[in-house]
Amino acid sequence: MSNLNEKPVWNNDIALLLSYWLQQRANHDDIFGSFRSANAHTDSLGEVDVISDAEHIKKLLKVPFNKHSQISMIVHRLGRTILLDEFDVHSHLLRLEKNEWTWFRDFFLDTILRNISVKHFYKKNKTRDELIRKDRLVKFLCQSVELPQLTRSNLNNNESQSTATAAALLEQIKELVNASNNLEDDNEKETNTNFTSSPFQRTVNWTFENMKMLIGSDLPIFGDEQHPAVSLRLRDMNKPINVLTGIDCWLDNLMCNVPELAMCYHVDGIVQSYEIMKTEDIPYREGCQFPPSVIRDLATNLLSFLKSNATKEGHTYWLFKGPDDDIVKLYDLTSLCETDRDDNPYTLPVASLLYKMAHNIVLKSDLETRSKESGTIRTLLKHCLDMLDPEKFPEYHCAAAYMMSDLYIDDNINEQSWMFNGNETSESDLLNDDFIFEGEKDSVTCACVDIKTLVQSQQHRFRKSLDVPRFGPIHGNLDGRAREALKYLVAALRSNAIHRRLQAATSNSDEQEQTLDETINKSKVIIPLPYQTTRHCTKFLIDNQNHLTGDRRLKAIILHKAASAYFALVHRYEQERNYGSCLRYLRLALNCHSAELKLQSIDQNNNTNTNIECKKLLSYIMSAAGDCRLMISHVISTEEIEKFREQYHVMNEIDYEIQNVIDEVGIDENYSEFSWVFELTPVIERNLFASAHAYEYALNIIRNVENQENQRWFLLTKRLGNARNEMGVYWMNQCAQAIKNFDQETTKEIKDYFRKSFEYFDGGIQAFEKIHDVSNIALLNSNLGRLMRYYAQFYAPIRNGIREEFSQQERQSYHKAFDYYLRGLKLVENRSDFFEVYRTLSWELSNSYFAMATSLQDHAPLSTMTQEDVEKEVIECMTRALKYLDVELNYSSSDRSPLAKYRAGTIHHRLASLLHNAFRTEENKTRRKHLRSLASLHYEKALKLFSPHDNPLEYLRLLVEEVALADFELQSNYLFLFFKQKPQQLNFLDANENSSRLKYSQQGLRASFHCQETIGIINQHRTSSDPDDYNDMFAQEAQRLLAILNGRIQAFLKEIVKILKLTSSKKLIYEDYKEMYSISLRLNDTAPTFPKDLYDAIERLKKIYEKNTSD
């Protein structure tokens, strides 16, 4: 219900007021009145329930009180909004000279006139009485409207001058009256009406019983200090006031929020009296009483009836009630009538409003809201496109198709948009334009309702379906949306081509020009359709003259969107490793970009914002190209490359159409500045170079664009660093491969490889330093350390295939490697978040120390260093290798743990062997004792790290060396006693010697027995069904070690037998050792079963030995 306490707003300009009041009948008969109001108040579309003329609303609400009333209105549905317009049947359907509305006339003649006589469809009132009424209205308005201030002041000063002023005012009013008399006919002939402003004096937002209406009204409203707002009515006292008059006055005041009505009574134009009444008292005035509740129920039920049956957006409905009918009918003319001739004049106005509704939602929404409303926007645009024939309305079809493409792919798409994929599975129903709404399945072509039903209270049976059906929000993966966008972009290009063809035809034929003018005139029924893309961009497809923008500019806009769509397609195919398709879409995206730049340069109307958008999109495309080429560089399969080549050349119809536009612009991809980007090649070097260059290209764009995107700069710099690292690794691997086949002819080539690898690693470090990426800086230092190790291998002297002594260049290269590794370790030490990097660097540094120590130990530079210095340097390197290996040994869950244990065991073994060798040559007793202790310690540690099951040969080798150490101690001890004693002490020496020799021999024998378990494991390998368990290399090494062990056992037993023969008083013990010696001699160390024979022999020896020990 309206608030009667609010003061309405009106215009006191006399000429404007008179023009509205005198022309109001013509406005009320305008079949596009609601569209004019809607276009002037587009924010109300979808927000209010009804948009119409106040006269049409009053006419509908007076139906129950006027049985002879006739209703003929055109109804359209736009969202929740109903548009109502008066439709004069006589003027549009019954004039035979009319050639329009033929589609409606056929239905009308066949269906309606069968039951109703033509005479019931009355003509407009153009009788003499109507002209007299208008003349009296002029006099009434002249008396009621206060003259301008200037006129009144002149009237007081100069009576003759005031008379002239009044006469001029009357003359102006008469001109308006004469113009209004002919306005109706002129309005029918005029098709080029301006629809950019409201046709009414005021447009009112009226809330009536929870119904929101936007209504146009020309009600004259006056006021003074005592009565600030009063509506004025001229009434002939000879005609009594009736219910219809009361309803008309009451509704007028309610709609315009006017609290009072001033009724001016006259007799034949002579004013008799005035009467002022309150608006709320009008329904209860004698002679025109009516129940307001009936009006309210009628409005509620009628709106529910319309919304329940007029459910299809884009359809034209006809609300009809014949004279004396008791029912109101609603016909779906779009479904009932044959519309192939497409002369429905509402087609373009409705389509334009659908477009405007979608446009308003987009402009008022942020990204999140736009996503939620995407289904509504898509539905509106889909209906708009379905209504528009591109052959007849190419301009608007082009604009709507472009806007639809923007709904699927935003101009401002970026790499983070790749993450917004909705569901990864395709949601075909949500992207299918042929989807049938559930509400449309049961829609009817004709609905009717009894007037008695409409006036009953609480009738809710029409409230079941108040909202029109909508598509769901757009989800689905990004590539599906990109394909939909491309489809609509091609539709926009086709419509543009039709429009340009019509333009060209216009210049060649006057007749064709007239045809085109007719099409343009129809287009001007709606307002211009400027389209601004969603965010921070100004791209208009329609100019202020209601035409498409220039051909070059329009194509540039569409090609920019196509480049965005193709860019979006790259990510999906990159995920699927279909890199041929990636390059194809990169090629199309860059071709679109090149064509856009050329069109902009020709057009010379591009602005700074457009250039920035182009550069940003190019930076994203280049970034994606860098990713794609980097991944292709990892593909080495010929079959995969051929598959990519097939994908590269596959194009669909949409791609061909866009490529044709690019070709028309004059872009040749073979000579394009970006041809290197989408080159498909299996050459790793070229792919890596293109990847790094693409990242650099993107970074240069970002640096030159204002408001530098720090996050993108960070990501691209990191990718550039990774690409340079990949290139450094590639050239480092080339170095490693070339070193294996090294000769004098390849020296220069290998040095070039080293140079390139070093430069790219260094460039990668520089990139990572810009973004303070500590972990990657450390890893690239690790790669430089590995490169220096290859340098060391390169400088290893080899002559005639024989490795020579460790060189000074090797030492320098290894120390450079150590420096790089230590530099990386310093960056990440004590950083828990970089522990994995720390592990990797420690492992690599340990390997480097081990490699240098091994090379130094195996190829000692004795020509430039003493043996003692070499051993000292080797021990130092081995010790450091163990130090940095502790990280892996103390990290039990490491995947390198088994390898680390093996490496640690190998280092301890080598240290033990080195100390063992030093022990053999050392003469100083104290020094010998120290070396013996250290050697035993390292043998013990090595045995703990090696497993006899996993490393049987290594374990056996350690045991054999320990046995050899015991044997050497036996021999060296005897020689020491022999050469150190005086001659007179030799008899004592013989007795002491025999005891010592027996002791060391028995210790060596017991050490040999410890090898039995390992021998058994080796024998299991020999009998295994897996040939890899006992291959030739394994068998040869096992035979060699076992033969050495057997020889040591024989030596120990022979020594024991000799001693016992001379000294033992127990003959049985002597015989037992003699038998043991005999067993060892009978073994054949070349026999295939030697491991088993030796195992069995040791078993027997152990039993005999244990028996003698117990005795």
Short mmCIF file of N, CA and C in Angstrom, two decimals, residues 883-1011:
data_model
loop_
_atom_site.label_atom_id
_atom_site.label_comp_id
_atom_site.label_asym_id
_atom_site.label_seq_id
_atom_site.Cartn_x
_atom_site.Cartn_y
_atom_site.Cartn_z
N LYS A 883 82.05 -37.92 7.35
CA LYS A 883 81.38 -36.86 8.11
C LYS A 883 80.07 -36.46 7.44
N TYR A 884 80.09 -36.21 6.15
CA TYR A 884 78.88 -35.76 5.46
C TYR A 884 77.94 -36.91 5.12
N LEU A 885 78.43 -38.14 5.31
CA LEU A 885 77.57 -39.30 5.11
C LEU A 885 76.72 -39.58 6.35
N ASP A 886 77.11 -39.02 7.48
CA ASP A 886 76.36 -39.26 8.72
C ASP A 886 74.92 -38.79 8.63
N VAL A 887 74.67 -37.75 7.78
CA VAL A 887 73.29 -37.26 7.65
C VAL A 887 72.36 -38.36 7.17
N GLU A 888 72.81 -39.13 6.18
CA GLU A 888 71.99 -40.23 5.66
C GLU A 888 71.96 -41.41 6.63
N LEU A 889 73.09 -41.69 7.26
CA LEU A 889 73.14 -42.84 8.18
C LEU A 889 72.26 -42.61 9.41
N ASN A 890 72.10 -41.36 9.81
CA ASN A 890 71.28 -41.06 10.99
C ASN A 890 69.81 -40.81 10.65
N TYR A 891 69.50 -40.88 9.36
CA TYR A 891 68.12 -40.66 8.91
C TYR A 891 67.59 -42.00 8.38
N SER A 892 66.98 -42.77 9.27
CA SER A 892 66.63 -44.16 8.96
C SER A 892 65.61 -44.30 7.85
N SER A 893 64.72 -43.30 7.72
CA SER A 893 63.68 -43.41 6.70
C SER A 893 64.14 -42.95 5.32
N SER A 894 65.42 -42.67 5.20
CA SER A 894 65.95 -42.21 3.92
C SER A 894 65.92 -43.33 2.89
N ASP A 895 65.57 -43.00 1.66
CA ASP A 895 65.59 -43.99 0.59
C ASP A 895 67.02 -44.32 0.17
N ARG A 896 67.97 -43.47 0.58
CA ARG A 896 69.37 -43.73 0.27
C ARG A 896 70.09 -44.46 1.40
N SER A 897 69.36 -44.86 2.42
CA SER A 897 69.99 -45.46 3.60
C SER A 897 70.80 -46.72 3.27
N PRO A 898 70.28 -47.69 2.49
CA PRO A 898 71.10 -48.87 2.15
C PRO A 898 72.37 -48.51 1.39
N LEU A 899 72.22 -47.57 0.44
CA LEU A 899 73.39 -47.16 -0.33
C LEU A 899 74.40 -46.43 0.55
N ALA A 900 73.89 -45.63 1.51
CA ALA A 900 74.78 -44.91 2.41
C ALA A 900 75.55 -45.89 3.30
N LYS A 901 74.87 -46.91 3.76
CA LYS A 901 75.56 -47.92 4.59
C LYS A 901 76.65 -48.62 3.78
N TYR A 902 76.34 -48.95 2.54
CA TYR A 902 77.33 -49.61 1.68
C TYR A 902 78.52 -48.69 1.44
N ARG A 903 78.22 -47.38 1.20
CA ARG A 903 79.30 -46.44 0.96
C ARG A 903 80.17 -46.29 2.21
N ALA A 904 79.54 -46.21 3.38
CA ALA A 904 80.30 -46.09 4.62
C ALA A 904 81.16 -47.32 4.86
N GLY A 905 80.59 -48.51 4.57
CA GLY A 905 81.37 -49.74 4.70
C GLY A 905 82.56 -49.76 3.76
N THR A 906 82.35 -49.27 2.54
CA THR A 906 83.44 -49.21 1.56
C THR A 906 84.55 -48.26 2.03
N ILE A 907 84.14 -47.11 2.59
CA ILE A 907 85.14 -46.16 3.07
C ILE A 907 85.96 -46.76 4.21
N HIS A 908 85.28 -47.40 5.17
CA HIS A 908 86.01 -48.03 6.28
C HIS A 908 86.91 -49.16 5.76
N HIS A 909 86.44 -49.88 4.76
CA HIS A 909 87.26 -50.95 4.17
C HIS A 909 88.52 -50.37 3.53
N ARG A 910 88.33 -49.29 2.78
CA ARG A 910 89.51 -48.69 2.13
C ARG A 910 90.47 -48.11 3.17
N LEU A 911 89.92 -47.50 4.21
CA LEU A 911 90.81 -46.99 5.26
C LEU A 911 91.55 -48.12 5.96
N ALA A 912 90.84 -49.21 6.20
CA ALA A 912 91.49 -50.36 6.84
C ALA A 912 92.59 -50.92 5.95
N SER A 913 92.31 -51.00 4.65
CA SER A 913 93.32 -51.52 3.71
C SER A 913 94.53 -50.60 3.65
N LEU A 914 94.27 -49.30 3.65
CA LEU A 914 95.37 -48.34 3.61
C LEU A 914 96.22 -48.46 4.86
N LEU A 915 95.57 -48.55 6.02
CA LEU A 915 96.31 -48.68 7.28
C LEU A 915 97.03 -50.02 7.38
N HIS A 916 96.37 -51.04 6.82
CA HIS A 916 96.99 -52.37 6.76
C HIS A 916 98.29 -52.31 5.96
N ASN A 917 98.24 -51.64 4.83
CA ASN A 917 99.42 -51.52 3.99
C ASN A 917 100.50 -50.70 4.68
N ALA A 918 100.08 -49.61 5.37
CA ALA A 918 101.05 -48.81 6.11
C ALA A 918 101.67 -49.60 7.25
N PHE A 919 100.88 -50.45 7.87
CA PHE A 919 101.37 -51.29 8.96
C PHE A 919 102.47 -52.24 8.47
N ARG A 920 102.32 -52.73 7.27
CA ARG A 920 103.29 -53.66 6.70
C ARG A 920 104.66 -52.98 6.51
N THR A 921 104.64 -51.69 6.17
CA THR A 921 105.90 -51.01 5.84
C THR A 921 106.48 -50.20 7.00
N GLU A 922 105.71 -50.06 8.05
CA GLU A 922 106.16 -49.24 9.18
C GLU A 922 107.15 -50.03 10.04
N GLU A 923 108.24 -49.37 10.45
CA GLU A 923 109.28 -50.01 11.27
C GLU A 923 109.19 -49.59 12.73
N ASN A 924 108.64 -48.43 12.99
CA ASN A 924 108.53 -47.95 14.35
C ASN A 924 107.48 -48.78 15.09
N LYS A 925 107.92 -49.35 16.25
CA LYS A 925 107.06 -50.27 16.97
C LYS A 925 105.79 -49.59 17.46
N THR A 926 105.95 -48.39 18.04
CA THR A 926 104.78 -47.66 18.55
C THR A 926 103.83 -47.30 17.42
N ARG A 927 104.41 -46.84 16.32
CA ARG A 927 103.61 -46.49 15.14
C ARG A 927 102.92 -47.71 14.57
N ARG A 928 103.62 -48.86 14.57
CA ARG A 928 103.03 -50.11 14.05
C ARG A 928 101.83 -50.52 14.91
N LYS A 929 102.00 -50.40 16.21
CA LYS A 929 100.92 -50.79 17.10
C LYS A 929 99.69 -49.91 16.87
N HIS A 930 99.93 -48.60 16.67
CA HIS A 930 98.81 -47.67 16.41
C HIS A 930 98.11 -47.99 15.09
N LEU A 931 98.91 -48.25 14.06
CA LEU A 931 98.33 -48.57 12.74
C LEU A 931 97.54 -49.87 12.81
N ARG A 932 98.11 -50.87 13.58
CA ARG A 932 97.40 -52.16 13.71
C ARG A 932 96.06 -51.96 14.39
N SER A 933 96.04 -51.13 15.40
CA SER A 933 94.79 -50.87 16.13
C SER A 933 93.76 -50.16 15.24
N LEU A 934 94.23 -49.15 14.49
CA LEU A 934 93.30 -48.41 13.59
C LEU A 934 92.76 -49.31 12.49
N ALA A 935 93.63 -50.13 11.92
CA ALA A 935 93.19 -51.03 10.86
C ALA A 935 92.12 -51.98 11.39
N SER A 936 92.34 -52.56 12.56
CA SER A 936 91.35 -53.48 13.15
C SER A 936 90.04 -52.76 13.42
N LEU A 937 90.14 -51.50 13.88
CA LEU A 937 88.93 -50.72 14.16
C LEU A 937 88.10 -50.51 12.89
N HIS A 938 88.77 -50.15 11.80
CA HIS A 938 88.04 -49.91 10.55
C HIS A 938 87.51 -51.22 9.96
N TYR A 939 88.26 -52.33 10.11
CA TYR A 939 87.73 -53.61 9.66
C TYR A 939 86.47 -53.97 10.44
N GLU A 940 86.51 -53.71 11.74
CA GLU A 940 85.36 -54.02 12.58
C GLU A 940 84.14 -53.17 12.17
N LYS A 941 84.35 -51.86 11.94
CA LYS A 941 83.25 -50.99 11.52
C LYS A 941 82.70 -51.38 10.15
N ALA A 942 83.61 -51.75 9.26
CA ALA A 942 83.17 -52.16 7.92
C ALA A 942 82.32 -53.42 8.00
N LEU A 943 82.74 -54.39 8.85
CA LEU A 943 81.97 -55.64 9.00
C LEU A 943 80.58 -55.37 9.56
N LYS A 944 80.46 -54.36 10.43
CA LYS A 944 79.14 -54.03 10.97
C LYS A 944 78.23 -53.39 9.91
N LEU A 945 78.83 -52.67 8.99
CA LEU A 945 78.03 -52.00 7.95
C LEU A 945 77.66 -52.91 6.80
N PHE A 946 78.55 -53.87 6.48
CA PHE A 946 78.26 -54.82 5.41
C PHE A 946 77.44 -55.97 5.97
N SER A 947 76.57 -56.49 5.17
CA SER A 947 75.78 -57.66 5.56
C SER A 947 76.23 -58.85 4.72
N PRO A 948 76.51 -60.01 5.35
CA PRO A 948 76.93 -61.18 4.56
C PRO A 948 75.86 -61.64 3.58
N HIS A 949 74.62 -61.32 3.88
CA HIS A 949 73.53 -61.73 2.97
C HIS A 949 73.42 -60.78 1.79
N ASP A 950 73.56 -59.49 2.06
CA ASP A 950 73.43 -58.51 0.97
C ASP A 950 74.74 -58.28 0.23
N ASN A 951 75.85 -58.37 0.93
CA ASN A 951 77.16 -58.10 0.33
C ASN A 951 78.15 -59.23 0.68
N PRO A 952 77.93 -60.44 0.20
CA PRO A 952 78.77 -61.58 0.61
C PRO A 952 80.23 -61.43 0.18
N LEU A 953 80.48 -60.92 -1.02
CA LEU A 953 81.85 -60.80 -1.48
C LEU A 953 82.61 -59.75 -0.68
N GLU A 954 81.98 -58.61 -0.42
CA GLU A 954 82.63 -57.57 0.35
C GLU A 954 82.93 -58.06 1.78
N TYR A 955 81.96 -58.77 2.33
CA TYR A 955 82.15 -59.29 3.69
C TYR A 955 83.29 -60.30 3.73
N LEU A 956 83.31 -61.18 2.73
CA LEU A 956 84.37 -62.18 2.67
C LEU A 956 85.74 -61.52 2.47
N ARG A 957 85.79 -60.51 1.66
CA ARG A 957 87.05 -59.82 1.39
C ARG A 957 87.61 -59.22 2.69
N LEU A 958 86.75 -58.64 3.49
CA LEU A 958 87.18 -58.08 4.76
C LEU A 958 87.74 -59.16 5.68
N LEU A 959 87.04 -60.29 5.74
CA LEU A 959 87.50 -61.38 6.61
C LEU A 959 88.85 -61.93 6.14
N VAL A 960 88.98 -62.06 4.82
CA VAL A 960 90.24 -62.57 4.28
C VAL A 960 91.38 -61.61 4.59
N GLU A 961 91.13 -60.30 4.48
CA GLU A 961 92.17 -59.32 4.80
C GLU A 961 92.54 -59.38 6.28
N GLU A 962 91.55 -59.61 7.14
CA GLU A 962 91.86 -59.76 8.56
C GLU A 962 92.74 -61.00 8.81
N VAL A 963 92.43 -62.08 8.08
CA VAL A 963 93.25 -63.29 8.19
C VAL A 963 94.67 -62.99 7.71
N ALA A 964 94.76 -62.23 6.58
CA ALA A 964 96.07 -61.86 6.05
C ALA A 964 96.83 -61.01 7.05
N LEU A 965 96.12 -60.14 7.76
CA LEU A 965 96.77 -59.32 8.77
C LEU A 965 97.35 -60.18 9.90
N ALA A 966 96.61 -61.18 10.30
CA ALA A 966 97.10 -62.10 11.34
C ALA A 966 98.32 -62.88 10.85
N ASP A 967 98.26 -63.31 9.56
CA ASP A 967 99.39 -64.04 8.98
C ASP A 967 100.63 -63.17 8.93
N PHE A 968 100.40 -61.88 8.55
CA PHE A 968 101.54 -60.97 8.48
C PHE A 968 102.13 -60.73 9.87
N GLU A 969 101.27 -60.63 10.87
CA GLU A 969 101.76 -60.45 12.24
C GLU A 969 102.63 -61.65 12.66
N LEU A 970 102.19 -62.85 12.24
CA LEU A 970 102.97 -64.05 12.58
C LEU A 970 104.37 -63.97 11.97
N GLN A 971 104.42 -63.65 10.68
CA GLN A 971 105.70 -63.59 9.99
C GLN A 971 106.57 -62.45 10.51
N SER A 972 105.97 -61.30 10.70
CA SER A 972 106.75 -60.14 11.12
C SER A 972 107.24 -60.30 12.54
N ASN A 973 106.50 -60.96 13.39
CA ASN A 973 106.93 -61.16 14.77
C ASN A 973 108.15 -62.09 14.84
N TYR A 974 108.13 -63.13 13.98
CA TYR A 974 109.26 -64.08 13.96
C TYR A 974 110.52 -63.36 13.48
N LEU A 975 110.37 -62.58 12.43
CA LEU A 975 111.55 -61.87 11.90
C LEU A 975 112.07 -60.85 12.89
N PHE A 976 111.18 -60.23 13.58
CA PHE A 976 111.59 -59.23 14.56
C PHE A 976 112.41 -59.87 15.68
N LEU A 977 111.94 -61.04 16.19
CA LEU A 977 112.66 -61.73 17.26
C LEU A 977 114.01 -62.27 16.77
N PHE A 978 113.99 -62.72 15.52
CA PHE A 978 115.22 -63.34 14.99
C PHE A 978 116.33 -62.31 14.82
N PHE A 979 115.97 -61.16 14.31
CA PHE A 979 117.02 -60.16 14.02
C PHE A 979 117.37 -59.30 15.23
N LYS A 980 116.57 -59.29 16.25
CA LYS A 980 116.83 -58.42 17.38
C LYS A 980 117.61 -59.11 18.52
N GLN A 981 117.63 -60.51 18.55
CA GLN A 981 118.30 -61.20 19.65
C GLN A 981 119.79 -61.41 19.36
N LYS A 982 120.58 -61.54 20.47
CA LYS A 982 122.01 -61.80 20.36
C LYS A 982 122.25 -63.29 20.12
N PRO A 983 123.39 -63.69 19.57
CA PRO A 983 123.66 -65.10 19.24
C PRO A 983 123.56 -66.01 20.45
N GLN A 984 124.08 -65.57 21.65
CA GLN A 984 124.03 -66.44 22.81
C GLN A 984 122.62 -66.68 23.31
N GLN A 985 121.61 -65.95 22.76
CA GLN A 985 120.23 -66.11 23.18
C GLN A 985 119.40 -66.93 22.19
N LEU A 986 120.03 -67.56 21.17
CA LEU A 986 119.28 -68.25 20.11
C LEU A 986 118.56 -69.49 20.64
N ASN A 987 119.19 -70.22 21.61
CA ASN A 987 118.50 -71.41 22.14
C ASN A 987 117.19 -70.99 22.83
N PHE A 988 117.28 -69.93 23.59
CA PHE A 988 116.05 -69.40 24.21
C PHE A 988 115.07 -68.90 23.16
N LEU A 989 115.62 -68.35 22.08
CA LEU A 989 114.77 -67.83 20.99
C LEU A 989 113.97 -68.95 20.36
N ASP A 990 114.59 -70.12 20.16
CA ASP A 990 113.86 -71.23 19.51
C ASP A 990 112.65 -71.62 20.34
N ALA A 991 112.80 -71.70 21.63
CA ALA A 991 111.67 -72.10 22.47
C ALA A 991 110.60 -71.00 22.48
N ASN A 992 111.03 -69.77 22.61
CA ASN A 992 110.09 -68.65 22.64
C ASN A 992 109.41 -68.47 21.30
N GLU A 993 110.19 -68.70 20.25
CA GLU A 993 109.64 -68.55 18.88
C GLU A 993 108.54 -69.56 18.63
N ASN A 994 108.77 -70.80 19.00
CA ASN A 994 107.78 -71.85 18.76
C ASN A 994 106.46 -71.54 19.47
N SER A 995 106.55 -71.04 20.67
CA SER A 995 105.33 -70.71 21.41
C SER A 995 104.58 -69.55 20.75
N SER A 996 105.33 -68.54 20.33
CA SER A 996 104.69 -67.38 19.69
C SER A 996 104.10 -67.75 18.34
N ARG A 997 104.87 -68.55 17.58
CA ARG A 997 104.37 -68.95 16.25
C ARG A 997 103.12 -69.79 16.38
N LEU A 998 103.10 -70.68 17.36
CA LEU A 998 101.90 -71.51 17.56
C LEU A 998 100.69 -70.64 17.92
N LYS A 999 100.94 -69.64 18.75
CA LYS A 999 99.86 -68.75 19.17
C LYS A 999 99.26 -67.98 17.98
N TYR A 1000 100.14 -67.37 17.16
CA TYR A 1000 99.64 -66.59 16.00
C TYR A 1000 99.01 -67.49 14.95
N SER A 1001 99.49 -68.68 14.80
CA SER A 1001 98.91 -69.62 13.82
C SER A 1001 97.51 -70.03 14.25
N GLN A 1002 97.34 -70.31 15.51
CA GLN A 1002 96.01 -70.69 15.98
C GLN A 1002 95.03 -69.51 15.91
N GLN A 1003 95.53 -68.29 16.18
CA GLN A 1003 94.66 -67.12 16.02
C GLN A 1003 94.22 -66.95 14.56
N GLY A 1004 95.15 -67.13 13.63
CA GLY A 1004 94.81 -67.04 12.21
C GLY A 1004 93.83 -68.11 11.80
N LEU A 1005 93.99 -69.33 12.36
CA LEU A 1005 93.07 -70.41 12.03
C LEU A 1005 91.66 -70.11 12.52
N ARG A 1006 91.58 -69.57 13.75
CA ARG A 1006 90.27 -69.23 14.28
C ARG A 1006 89.62 -68.11 13.45
N ALA A 1007 90.42 -67.15 13.00
CA ALA A 1007 89.87 -66.08 12.13
C ALA A 1007 89.35 -66.65 10.82
N SER A 1008 90.01 -67.69 10.32
CA SER A 1008 89.56 -68.31 9.08
C SER A 1008 88.23 -69.01 9.26
N PHE A 1009 88.03 -69.58 10.47
CA PHE A 1009 86.76 -70.25 10.73
C PHE A 1009 85.58 -69.29 10.67
N HIS A 1010 85.83 -67.98 10.97
CA HIS A 1010 84.74 -66.98 10.93
C HIS A 1010 84.18 -66.77 9.53
N CYS A 1011 84.88 -67.24 8.54
CA CYS A 1011 84.43 -67.05 7.14
C CYS A 1011 83.41 -68.10 6.72
#
